[in-house]
């Protein structure tokens, strides 16, 4: 049997080498050896799947009785803070009003308290003093520790009366923030008076003209005796 011609063999070998070379160039480096040159290995490419957002973890207090208690606690804390703010603002306003009232009491009609009292002695008419009616709710002048005070009778009995006393504010008077209530014998009550007259629409200050008349009367008698 005749051998194939050399030219045909060479051509066949050349074609095989060309195919192998082409395949080798296309095969990636990660093809396991020794099979890299004998077949085409298609690597498995792992696709990246999009990561899902983690679910928000909800605390166990979000439901049930525990959450209600938690919510009530937070609301109470907020209400307490608001209440404290309101109380501080009210206290600040009260102190400011007292300071303004004291300033007005120190200087009245552009003069000092002493000058105002001298003016009262010269110009104020003497108001007739009336004996106490000894009934609940009346306003009176009473004497305590050698000083005269206006007040309101809260309860009258045969021997004593319970009086809510006013507090001196210069030449004016005011009801104290904390009530000054005591029992006094009837012989300490000097006279019945009309209800004190408020002198300001914004401050707790009152005028008691009967006090001025009483002081003038006592000074006048002392001067002529």
JSON list of C-alpha atoms in Angstrom, two decimals:
[
{"chain": "A", "resi": 1, "resn": "UNK", "atom": "CA", "xyz": [0.00, 0.00, 0.00]},
{"chain": "A", "resi": 2, "resn": "UNK", "atom": "CA", "xyz": [1.54, 3.22, -1.03]},
{"chain": "A", "resi": 3, "resn": "UNK", "atom": "CA", "xyz": [2.35, 5.81, 1.65]},
{"chain": "A", "resi": 4, "resn": "UNK", "atom": "CA", "xyz": [0.50, 9.10, 1.59]},
{"chain": "A", "resi": 5, "resn": "UNK", "atom": "CA", "xyz": [2.39, 11.84, -0.03]},
{"chain": "A", "resi": 6, "resn": "UNK", "atom": "CA", "xyz": [4.51, 14.00, 2.16]},
{"chain": "A", "resi": 7, "resn": "UNK", "atom": "CA", "xyz": [2.71, 17.13, 1.07]},
{"chain": "A", "resi": 8, "resn": "UNK", "atom": "CA", "xyz": [-0.67, 15.80, 2.12]},
{"chain": "A", "resi": 9, "resn": "UNK", "atom": "CA", "xyz": [0.66, 14.70, 5.53]},
{"chain": "A", "resi": 10, "resn": "UNK", "atom": "CA", "xyz": [2.32, 17.99, 6.15]},
{"chain": "A", "resi": 11, "resn": "UNK", "atom": "CA", "xyz": [-0.83, 19.86, 5.21]},
{"chain": "A", "resi": 12, "resn": "UNK", "atom": "CA", "xyz": [-2.94, 17.73, 7.58]},
{"chain": "A", "resi": 13, "resn": "UNK", "atom": "CA", "xyz": [-0.51, 18.16, 10.48]},
{"chain": "A", "resi": 14, "resn": "UNK", "atom": "CA", "xyz": [-0.38, 21.88, 9.86]},
{"chain": "A", "resi": 15, "resn": "UNK", "atom": "CA", "xyz": [-4.18, 22.13, 10.02]},
{"chain": "A", "resi": 16, "resn": "UNK", "atom": "CA", "xyz": [-4.33, 20.17, 13.28]},
{"chain": "A", "resi": 17, "resn": "UNK", "atom": "CA", "xyz": [-1.64, 22.34, 14.86]},
{"chain": "A", "resi": 18, "resn": "UNK", "atom": "CA", "xyz": [-3.54, 25.44, 13.81]},
{"chain": "A", "resi": 19, "resn": "UNK", "atom": "CA", "xyz": [-6.76, 24.22, 15.41]},
{"chain": "A", "resi": 20, "resn": "UNK", "atom": "CA", "xyz": [-4.97, 23.24, 18.63]},
{"chain": "A", "resi": 21, "resn": "UNK", "atom": "CA", "xyz": [-3.22, 26.61, 18.76]},
{"chain": "A", "resi": 22, "resn": "UNK", "atom": "CA", "xyz": [-6.53, 28.43, 18.31]},
{"chain": "A", "resi": 23, "resn": "UNK", "atom": "CA", "xyz": [-8.17, 26.38, 21.03]},
{"chain": "A", "resi": 24, "resn": "UNK", "atom": "CA", "xyz": [-5.22, 26.87, 23.39]},
{"chain": "A", "resi": 25, "resn": "UNK", "atom": "CA", "xyz": [-5.38, 30.62, 22.98]},
{"chain": "A", "resi": 26, "resn": "UNK", "atom": "CA", "xyz": [-9.10, 30.61, 23.77]},
{"chain": "A", "resi": 27, "resn": "UNK", "atom": "CA", "xyz": [-8.84, 28.40, 26.82]},
{"chain": "A", "resi": 28, "resn": "UNK", "atom": "CA", "xyz": [-8.23, 30.41, 30.05]},
{"chain": "A", "resi": 29, "resn": "UNK", "atom": "CA", "xyz": [-5.31, 29.72, 32.35]},
{"chain": "A", "resi": 30, "resn": "UNK", "atom": "CA", "xyz": [-7.47, 28.15, 35.02]},
{"chain": "A", "resi": 31, "resn": "UNK", "atom": "CA", "xyz": [-8.22, 25.03, 32.91]},
{"chain": "A", "resi": 32, "resn": "UNK", "atom": "CA", "xyz": [-6.87, 22.07, 34.86]},
{"chain": "A", "resi": 33, "resn": "UNK", "atom": "CA", "xyz": [-3.69, 20.49, 33.51]},
{"chain": "A", "resi": 34, "resn": "UNK", "atom": "CA", "xyz": [-2.96, 18.17, 31.66]},
{"chain": "A", "resi": 35, "resn": "UNK", "atom": "CA", "xyz": [-6.27, 18.55, 29.84]},
{"chain": "A", "resi": 36, "resn": "UNK", "atom": "CA", "xyz": [-5.77, 22.16, 28.80]},
{"chain": "A", "resi": 37, "resn": "UNK", "atom": "CA", "xyz": [-4.53, 21.26, 25.32]},
{"chain": "A", "resi": 38, "resn": "UNK", "atom": "CA", "xyz": [-7.00, 18.45, 24.62]},
{"chain": "A", "resi": 39, "resn": "UNK", "atom": "CA", "xyz": [-10.43, 20.06, 25.06]},
{"chain": "A", "resi": 40, "resn": "UNK", "atom": "CA", "xyz": [-12.12, 23.44, 25.58]},
{"chain": "A", "resi": 41, "resn": "UNK", "atom": "CA", "xyz": [-13.00, 24.06, 29.24]},
{"chain": "A", "resi": 42, "resn": "UNK", "atom": "CA", "xyz": [-15.67, 26.62, 29.86]},
{"chain": "A", "resi": 43, "resn": "UNK", "atom": "CA", "xyz": [-15.20, 28.01, 33.37]},
{"chain": "A", "resi": 44, "resn": "UNK", "atom": "CA", "xyz": [-18.20, 28.37, 35.64]},
{"chain": "A", "resi": 45, "resn": "UNK", "atom": "CA", "xyz": [-18.74, 32.06, 36.25]},
{"chain": "A", "resi": 46, "resn": "UNK", "atom": "CA", "xyz": [-20.57, 32.71, 39.49]},
{"chain": "A", "resi": 47, "resn": "UNK", "atom": "CA", "xyz": [-23.11, 35.44, 39.08]},
{"chain": "A", "resi": 48, "resn": "UNK", "atom": "CA", "xyz": [-23.39, 37.91, 41.87]},
{"chain": "A", "resi": 49, "resn": "UNK", "atom": "CA", "xyz": [-26.93, 38.11, 43.10]},
{"chain": "A", "resi": 50, "resn": "UNK", "atom": "CA", "xyz": [-28.06, 41.52, 44.37]},
{"chain": "A", "resi": 51, "resn": "UNK", "atom": "CA", "xyz": [-27.96, 41.73, 48.12]},
{"chain": "A", "resi": 52, "resn": "UNK", "atom": "CA", "xyz": [-31.33, 42.22, 49.73]},
{"chain": "A", "resi": 53, "resn": "UNK", "atom": "CA", "xyz": [-31.68, 44.94, 52.38]},
{"chain": "A", "resi": 54, "resn": "UNK", "atom": "CA", "xyz": [-31.69, 43.49, 55.88]},
{"chain": "A", "resi": 55, "resn": "UNK", "atom": "CA", "xyz": [-35.05, 43.66, 57.56]},
{"chain": "A", "resi": 56, "resn": "UNK", "atom": "CA", "xyz": [-35.36, 46.19, 60.33]},
{"chain": "A", "resi": 57, "resn": "UNK", "atom": "CA", "xyz": [-35.38, 44.52, 63.68]},
{"chain": "A", "resi": 58, "resn": "UNK", "atom": "CA", "xyz": [-38.34, 45.74, 65.68]},
{"chain": "A", "resi": 59, "resn": "UNK", "atom": "CA", "xyz": [-38.05, 45.73, 69.41]},
{"chain": "A", "resi": 60, "resn": "UNK", "atom": "CA", "xyz": [-40.34, 43.49, 71.34]},
{"chain": "A", "resi": 61, "resn": "UNK", "atom": "CA", "xyz": [-41.80, 46.52, 73.13]},
{"chain": "A", "resi": 62, "resn": "UNK", "atom": "CA", "xyz": [-43.54, 47.66, 69.95]},
{"chain": "A", "resi": 63, "resn": "UNK", "atom": "CA", "xyz": [-46.52, 45.52, 70.69]},
{"chain": "A", "resi": 64, "resn": "UNK", "atom": "CA", "xyz": [-48.54, 44.64, 73.69]},
{"chain": "A", "resi": 65, "resn": "UNK", "atom": "CA", "xyz": [-48.73, 45.99, 77.21]},
{"chain": "A", "resi": 66, "resn": "UNK", "atom": "CA", "xyz": [-44.99, 46.70, 77.44]},
{"chain": "A", "resi": 67, "resn": "UNK", "atom": "CA", "xyz": [-45.21, 49.22, 74.62]},
{"chain": "A", "resi": 68, "resn": "UNK", "atom": "CA", "xyz": [-48.16, 50.98, 76.23]},
{"chain": "A", "resi": 69, "resn": "UNK", "atom": "CA", "xyz": [-46.20, 51.33, 79.47]},
{"chain": "A", "resi": 70, "resn": "UNK", "atom": "CA", "xyz": [-43.14, 52.58, 77.58]},
{"chain": "A", "resi": 71, "resn": "UNK", "atom": "CA", "xyz": [-45.23, 55.17, 75.70]},
{"chain": "A", "resi": 72, "resn": "UNK", "atom": "CA", "xyz": [-46.95, 56.39, 78.87]},
{"chain": "A", "resi": 73, "resn": "UNK", "atom": "CA", "xyz": [-43.58, 56.80, 80.58]},
{"chain": "A", "resi": 74, "resn": "UNK", "atom": "CA", "xyz": [-42.26, 58.94, 77.71]},
{"chain": "A", "resi": 75, "resn": "UNK", "atom": "CA", "xyz": [-45.41, 61.07, 77.64]},
{"chain": "A", "resi": 76, "resn": "UNK", "atom": "CA", "xyz": [-45.21, 61.62, 81.40]},
{"chain": "A", "resi": 77, "resn": "UNK", "atom": "CA", "xyz": [-41.59, 62.74, 81.13]},
{"chain": "A", "resi": 78, "resn": "UNK", "atom": "CA", "xyz": [-42.57, 65.25, 78.45]},
{"chain": "A", "resi": 79, "resn": "UNK", "atom": "CA", "xyz": [-45.50, 66.55, 80.50]},
{"chain": "A", "resi": 80, "resn": "UNK", "atom": "CA", "xyz": [-43.29, 66.91, 83.58]},
{"chain": "A", "resi": 81, "resn": "UNK", "atom": "CA", "xyz": [-40.77, 68.98, 81.62]},
{"chain": "A", "resi": 82, "resn": "UNK", "atom": "CA", "xyz": [-43.53, 71.25, 80.28]},
{"chain": "A", "resi": 83, "resn": "UNK", "atom": "CA", "xyz": [-45.00, 71.66, 83.78]},
{"chain": "A", "resi": 84, "resn": "UNK", "atom": "CA", "xyz": [-41.61, 72.62, 85.22]},
{"chain": "A", "resi": 85, "resn": "UNK", "atom": "CA", "xyz": [-41.14, 75.22, 82.48]},
{"chain": "A", "resi": 86, "resn": "UNK", "atom": "CA", "xyz": [-44.57, 76.75, 83.18]},
{"chain": "A", "resi": 87, "resn": "UNK", "atom": "CA", "xyz": [-43.93, 76.84, 86.95]},
{"chain": "A", "resi": 88, "resn": "UNK", "atom": "CA", "xyz": [-40.55, 78.52, 86.47]},
{"chain": "A", "resi": 89, "resn": "UNK", "atom": "CA", "xyz": [-42.08, 81.11, 84.13]},
{"chain": "A", "resi": 90, "resn": "UNK", "atom": "CA", "xyz": [-44.90, 81.82, 86.61]},
{"chain": "A", "resi": 91, "resn": "UNK", "atom": "CA", "xyz": [-42.44, 82.16, 89.50]},
{"chain": "A", "resi": 92, "resn": "UNK", "atom": "CA", "xyz": [-40.28, 84.53, 87.48]},
{"chain": "A", "resi": 93, "resn": "UNK", "atom": "CA", "xyz": [-43.32, 86.67, 86.61]},
{"chain": "A", "resi": 94, "resn": "UNK", "atom": "CA", "xyz": [-44.47, 86.73, 90.24]},
{"chain": "A", "resi": 95, "resn": "UNK", "atom": "CA", "xyz": [-41.07, 87.91, 91.48]},
{"chain": "A", "resi": 96, "resn": "UNK", "atom": "CA", "xyz": [-41.00, 90.61, 88.81]},
{"chain": "A", "resi": 97, "resn": "UNK", "atom": "CA", "xyz": [-44.45, 91.86, 89.84]},
{"chain": "A", "resi": 98, "resn": "UNK", "atom": "CA", "xyz": [-43.43, 91.94, 93.50]},
{"chain": "A", "resi": 99, "resn": "UNK", "atom": "CA", "xyz": [-40.27, 93.85, 92.62]},
{"chain": "A", "resi": 100, "resn": "UNK", "atom": "CA", "xyz": [-42.24, 96.38, 90.57]},
{"chain": "A", "resi": 101, "resn": "UNK", "atom": "CA", "xyz": [-44.79, 96.71, 93.38]},
{"chain": "A", "resi": 102, "resn": "UNK", "atom": "CA", "xyz": [-42.06, 97.33, 95.95]},
{"chain": "A", "resi": 103, "resn": "UNK", "atom": "CA", "xyz": [-40.49, 99.96, 93.71]},
{"chain": "A", "resi": 104, "resn": "UNK", "atom": "CA", "xyz": [-43.82, 101.76, 93.38]},
{"chain": "A", "resi": 105, "resn": "UNK", "atom": "CA", "xyz": [-44.27, 101.58, 97.15]},
{"chain": "A", "resi": 106, "resn": "UNK", "atom": "CA", "xyz": [-40.88, 103.12, 97.89]},
{"chain": "A", "resi": 107, "resn": "UNK", "atom": "CA", "xyz": [-41.52, 106.06, 95.59]},
{"chain": "A", "resi": 108, "resn": "UNK", "atom": "CA", "xyz": [-45.10, 107.37, 95.44]},
{"chain": "A", "resi": 109, "resn": "UNK", "atom": "CA", "xyz": [-45.99, 110.48, 93.40]},
{"chain": "A", "resi": 110, "resn": "UNK", "atom": "CA", "xyz": [-42.29, 111.10, 92.91]},
{"chain": "A", "resi": 111, "resn": "UNK", "atom": "CA", "xyz": [-41.59, 111.34, 96.67]},
{"chain": "A", "resi": 112, "resn": "UNK", "atom": "CA", "xyz": [-40.34, 109.01, 99.40]},
{"chain": "A", "resi": 113, "resn": "UNK", "atom": "CA", "xyz": [-42.60, 107.14, 101.83]},
{"chain": "A", "resi": 114, "resn": "UNK", "atom": "CA", "xyz": [-41.94, 109.70, 104.58]},
{"chain": "A", "resi": 115, "resn": "UNK", "atom": "CA", "xyz": [-42.86, 112.58, 102.27]},
{"chain": "A", "resi": 116, "resn": "UNK", "atom": "CA", "xyz": [-46.00, 110.73, 101.22]},
{"chain": "A", "resi": 117, "resn": "UNK", "atom": "CA", "xyz": [-47.06, 110.26, 104.86]},
{"chain": "A", "resi": 118, "resn": "UNK", "atom": "CA", "xyz": [-46.48, 113.97, 105.55]},
{"chain": "A", "resi": 119, "resn": "UNK", "atom": "CA", "xyz": [-48.61, 114.76, 102.52]},
{"chain": "A", "resi": 120, "resn": "UNK", "atom": "CA", "xyz": [-51.36, 112.50, 103.89]},
{"chain": "A", "resi": 121, "resn": "UNK", "atom": "CA", "xyz": [-51.25, 114.33, 107.21]},
{"chain": "A", "resi": 122, "resn": "UNK", "atom": "CA", "xyz": [-51.65, 117.71, 105.48]},
{"chain": "A", "resi": 123, "resn": "UNK", "atom": "CA", "xyz": [-54.19, 116.91, 102.76]},
{"chain": "A", "resi": 124, "resn": "UNK", "atom": "CA", "xyz": [-56.14, 113.70, 103.44]},
{"chain": "A", "resi": 125, "resn": "UNK", "atom": "CA", "xyz": [-59.59, 114.22, 104.99]},
{"chain": "A", "resi": 126, "resn": "UNK", "atom": "CA", "xyz": [-60.25, 112.39, 108.24]},
{"chain": "A", "resi": 127, "resn": "UNK", "atom": "CA", "xyz": [-62.49, 109.42, 107.59]},
{"chain": "A", "resi": 128, "resn": "UNK", "atom": "CA", "xyz": [-64.86, 108.63, 110.47]},
{"chain": "A", "resi": 129, "resn": "UNK", "atom": "CA", "xyz": [-64.00, 105.32, 112.06]},
{"chain": "A", "resi": 130, "resn": "UNK", "atom": "CA", "xyz": [-66.83, 102.89, 112.78]},
{"chain": "A", "resi": 131, "resn": "UNK", "atom": "CA", "xyz": [-66.94, 100.22, 115.49]},
{"chain": "A", "resi": 132, "resn": "UNK", "atom": "CA", "xyz": [-66.58, 96.60, 114.31]},
{"chain": "A", "resi": 133, "resn": "UNK", "atom": "CA", "xyz": [-69.79, 94.78, 113.39]},
{"chain": "A", "resi": 134, "resn": "UNK", "atom": "CA", "xyz": [-68.42, 91.46, 114.68]},
{"chain": "A", "resi": 135, "resn": "UNK", "atom": "CA", "xyz": [-69.67, 89.46, 111.71]},
{"chain": "A", "resi": 136, "resn": "UNK", "atom": "CA", "xyz": [-68.04, 87.09, 109.26]},
{"chain": "A", "resi": 137, "resn": "UNK", "atom": "CA", "xyz": [-66.66, 88.70, 106.11]},
{"chain": "A", "resi": 138, "resn": "UNK", "atom": "CA", "xyz": [-66.24, 92.28, 107.36]},
{"chain": "A", "resi": 139, "resn": "UNK", "atom": "CA", "xyz": [-63.01, 94.22, 106.91]},
{"chain": "A", "resi": 140, "resn": "UNK", "atom": "CA", "xyz": [-61.40, 95.66, 110.02]},
{"chain": "A", "resi": 141, "resn": "UNK", "atom": "CA", "xyz": [-58.35, 97.43, 111.40]},
{"chain": "A", "resi": 142, "resn": "UNK", "atom": "CA", "xyz": [-56.72, 95.56, 114.27]},
{"chain": "A", "resi": 143, "resn": "UNK", "atom": "CA", "xyz": [-53.72, 96.19, 116.45]},
{"chain": "A", "resi": 144, "resn": "UNK", "atom": "CA", "xyz": [-50.90, 93.70, 116.81]},
{"chain": "A", "resi": 145, "resn": "UNK", "atom": "CA", "xyz": [-47.50, 94.32, 118.44]},
{"chain": "A", "resi": 146, "resn": "UNK", "atom": "CA", "xyz": [-48.16, 98.11, 118.56]},
{"chain": "A", "resi": 147, "resn": "UNK", "atom": "CA", "xyz": [-48.83, 98.26, 114.81]},
{"chain": "A", "resi": 148, "resn": "UNK", "atom": "CA", "xyz": [-52.09, 98.59, 112.87]},
{"chain": "A", "resi": 149, "resn": "UNK", "atom": "CA", "xyz": [-53.09, 96.20, 110.10]},
{"chain": "A", "resi": 150, "resn": "UNK", "atom": "CA", "xyz": [-56.13, 95.81, 107.85]},
{"chain": "A", "resi": 151, "resn": "UNK", "atom": "CA", "xyz": [-57.67, 92.40, 107.47]},
{"chain": "A", "resi": 152, "resn": "UNK", "atom": "CA", "xyz": [-60.79, 90.36, 106.83]},
{"chain": "A", "resi": 153, "resn": "UNK", "atom": "CA", "xyz": [-62.76, 88.52, 109.51]},
{"chain": "A", "resi": 154, "resn": "UNK", "atom": "CA", "xyz": [-63.11, 84.91, 108.45]},
{"chain": "A", "resi": 155, "resn": "UNK", "atom": "CA", "xyz": [-64.96, 83.74, 111.56]},
{"chain": "A", "resi": 156, "resn": "UNK", "atom": "CA", "xyz": [-66.45, 85.83, 114.37]},
{"chain": "A", "resi": 157, "resn": "UNK", "atom": "CA", "xyz": [-67.29, 84.46, 117.81]},
{"chain": "A", "resi": 158, "resn": "UNK", "atom": "CA", "xyz": [-68.29, 86.17, 121.07]},
{"chain": "A", "resi": 159, "resn": "UNK", "atom": "CA", "xyz": [-64.73, 86.40, 122.37]},
{"chain": "A", "resi": 160, "resn": "UNK", "atom": "CA", "xyz": [-62.43, 86.17, 119.35]},
{"chain": "A", "resi": 161, "resn": "UNK", "atom": "CA", "xyz": [-62.32, 86.62, 115.62]},
{"chain": "A", "resi": 162, "resn": "UNK", "atom": "CA", "xyz": [-60.23, 84.79, 113.02]},
{"chain": "A", "resi": 163, "resn": "UNK", "atom": "CA", "xyz": [-58.62, 87.41, 110.79]},
{"chain": "A", "resi": 164, "resn": "UNK", "atom": "CA", "xyz": [-56.77, 87.05, 107.49]},
{"chain": "A", "resi": 165, "resn": "UNK", "atom": "CA", "xyz": [-54.24, 89.88, 107.67]},
{"chain": "A", "resi": 166, "resn": "UNK", "atom": "CA", "xyz": [-52.85, 92.04, 104.87]},
{"chain": "A", "resi": 167, "resn": "UNK", "atom": "CA", "xyz": [-49.15, 92.80, 104.51]},
{"chain": "A", "resi": 168, "resn": "UNK", "atom": "CA", "xyz": [-47.60, 96.28, 104.40]},
{"chain": "A", "resi": 169, "resn": "UNK", "atom": "CA", "xyz": [-46.19, 97.31, 101.02]},
{"chain": "A", "resi": 170, "resn": "UNK", "atom": "CA", "xyz": [-44.88, 100.81, 101.67]},
{"chain": "A", "resi": 171, "resn": "UNK", "atom": "CA", "xyz": [-47.91, 103.08, 102.02]},
{"chain": "A", "resi": 172, "resn": "UNK", "atom": "CA", "xyz": [-50.06, 100.44, 100.31]},
{"chain": "A", "resi": 173, "resn": "UNK", "atom": "CA", "xyz": [-51.13, 96.95, 101.31]},
{"chain": "A", "resi": 174, "resn": "UNK", "atom": "CA", "xyz": [-51.34, 93.56, 99.68]},
{"chain": "A", "resi": 175, "resn": "UNK", "atom": "CA", "xyz": [-52.60, 90.07, 100.43]},
{"chain": "A", "resi": 176, "resn": "UNK", "atom": "CA", "xyz": [-49.58, 87.83, 101.12]},
{"chain": "A", "resi": 177, "resn": "UNK", "atom": "CA", "xyz": [-48.97, 84.83, 98.92]},
{"chain": "A", "resi": 178, "resn": "UNK", "atom": "CA", "xyz": [-49.27, 82.57, 101.95]},
{"chain": "A", "resi": 179, "resn": "UNK", "atom": "CA", "xyz": [-52.27, 83.62, 104.02]},
{"chain": "A", "resi": 180, "resn": "UNK", "atom": "CA", "xyz": [-51.55, 85.09, 107.45]},
{"chain": "A", "resi": 181, "resn": "UNK", "atom": "CA", "xyz": [-54.51, 83.86, 109.50]},
{"chain": "A", "resi": 182, "resn": "UNK", "atom": "CA", "xyz": [-54.66, 84.14, 113.30]},
{"chain": "A", "resi": 183, "resn": "UNK", "atom": "CA", "xyz": [-57.21, 84.45, 116.10]},
{"chain": "A", "resi": 184, "resn": "UNK", "atom": "CA", "xyz": [-57.38, 87.82, 117.92]},
{"chain": "A", "resi": 185, "resn": "UNK", "atom": "CA", "xyz": [-59.46, 89.03, 120.89]},
{"chain": "A", "resi": 186, "resn": "UNK", "atom": "CA", "xyz": [-62.13, 91.60, 120.10]},
{"chain": "A", "resi": 187, "resn": "UNK", "atom": "CA", "xyz": [-60.37, 94.28, 122.10]},
{"chain": "A", "resi": 188, "resn": "UNK", "atom": "CA", "xyz": [-57.57, 94.15, 119.50]},
{"chain": "A", "resi": 189, "resn": "UNK", "atom": "CA", "xyz": [-60.00, 95.22, 116.77]},
{"chain": "A", "resi": 190, "resn": "UNK", "atom": "CA", "xyz": [-59.99, 99.00, 116.37]},
{"chain": "A", "resi": 191, "resn": "UNK", "atom": "CA", "xyz": [-62.59, 99.71, 113.71]},
{"chain": "A", "resi": 192, "resn": "UNK", "atom": "CA", "xyz": [-64.74, 98.51, 110.84]},
{"chain": "A", "resi": 193, "resn": "UNK", "atom": "CA", "xyz": [-63.55, 99.64, 107.38]},
{"chain": "A", "resi": 194, "resn": "UNK", "atom": "CA", "xyz": [-64.67, 99.43, 103.78]},
{"chain": "A", "resi": 195, "resn": "UNK", "atom": "CA", "xyz": [-63.14, 96.84, 101.48]},
{"chain": "A", "resi": 196, "resn": "UNK", "atom": "CA", "xyz": [-59.56, 97.83, 100.52]},
{"chain": "A", "resi": 197, "resn": "UNK", "atom": "CA", "xyz": [-59.36, 99.61, 97.16]},
{"chain": "A", "resi": 198, "resn": "UNK", "atom": "CA", "xyz": [-57.17, 98.03, 94.50]},
{"chain": "A", "resi": 199, "resn": "UNK", "atom": "CA", "xyz": [-54.83, 100.60, 92.97]},
{"chain": "A", "resi": 200, "resn": "UNK", "atom": "CA", "xyz": [-53.47, 98.56, 90.04]},
{"chain": "A", "resi": 201, "resn": "UNK", "atom": "CA", "xyz": [-55.03, 96.30, 87.44]},
{"chain": "A", "resi": 202, "resn": "UNK", "atom": "CA", "xyz": [-51.89, 94.21, 87.16]},
{"chain": "A", "resi": 203, "resn": "UNK", "atom": "CA", "xyz": [-50.51, 94.07, 90.72]},
{"chain": "A", "resi": 204, "resn": "UNK", "atom": "CA", "xyz": [-51.87, 92.86, 94.03]},
{"chain": "A", "resi": 205, "resn": "UNK", "atom": "CA", "xyz": [-51.71, 96.23, 95.85]},
{"chain": "A", "resi": 206, "resn": "UNK", "atom": "CA", "xyz": [-54.50, 98.05, 97.72]},
{"chain": "A", "resi": 207, "resn": "UNK", "atom": "CA", "xyz": [-55.10, 101.35, 99.46]},
{"chain": "A", "resi": 208, "resn": "UNK", "atom": "CA", "xyz": [-56.70, 101.50, 102.93]},
{"chain": "A", "resi": 209, "resn": "UNK", "atom": "CA", "xyz": [-57.50, 105.19, 103.60]},
{"chain": "A", "resi": 210, "resn": "UNK", "atom": "CA", "xyz": [-58.86, 104.46, 107.09]},
{"chain": "A", "resi": 211, "resn": "UNK", "atom": "CA", "xyz": [-55.34, 103.44, 108.18]},
{"chain": "A", "resi": 212, "resn": "UNK", "atom": "CA", "xyz": [-54.00, 106.85, 107.14]},
{"chain": "A", "resi": 213, "resn": "UNK", "atom": "CA", "xyz": [-56.82, 108.63, 108.98]},
{"chain": "A", "resi": 214, "resn": "UNK", "atom": "CA", "xyz": [-56.21, 106.58, 112.13]},
{"chain": "A", "resi": 215, "resn": "UNK", "atom": "CA", "xyz": [-52.48, 107.35, 112.10]},
{"chain": "A", "resi": 216, "resn": "UNK", "atom": "CA", "xyz": [-53.18, 111.04, 111.54]},
{"chain": "A", "resi": 217, "resn": "UNK", "atom": "CA", "xyz": [-55.69, 111.07, 114.39]},
{"chain": "A", "resi": 218, "resn": "UNK", "atom": "CA", "xyz": [-53.26, 109.39, 116.81]},
{"chain": "A", "resi": 219, "resn": "UNK", "atom": "CA", "xyz": [-50.41, 111.72, 115.85]},
{"chain": "A", "resi": 220, "resn": "UNK", "atom": "CA", "xyz": [-52.66, 114.77, 116.21]},
{"chain": "A", "resi": 221, "resn": "UNK", "atom": "CA", "xyz": [-53.80, 113.72, 119.70]},
{"chain": "A", "resi": 222, "resn": "UNK", "atom": "CA", "xyz": [-50.24, 112.94, 120.77]},
{"chain": "A", "resi": 223, "resn": "UNK", "atom": "CA", "xyz": [-49.11, 116.40, 119.60]},
{"chain": "A", "resi": 224, "resn": "UNK", "atom": "CA", "xyz": [-51.86, 118.20, 121.58]},
{"chain": "A", "resi": 225, "resn": "UNK", "atom": "CA", "xyz": [-51.51, 116.30, 124.84]}
]
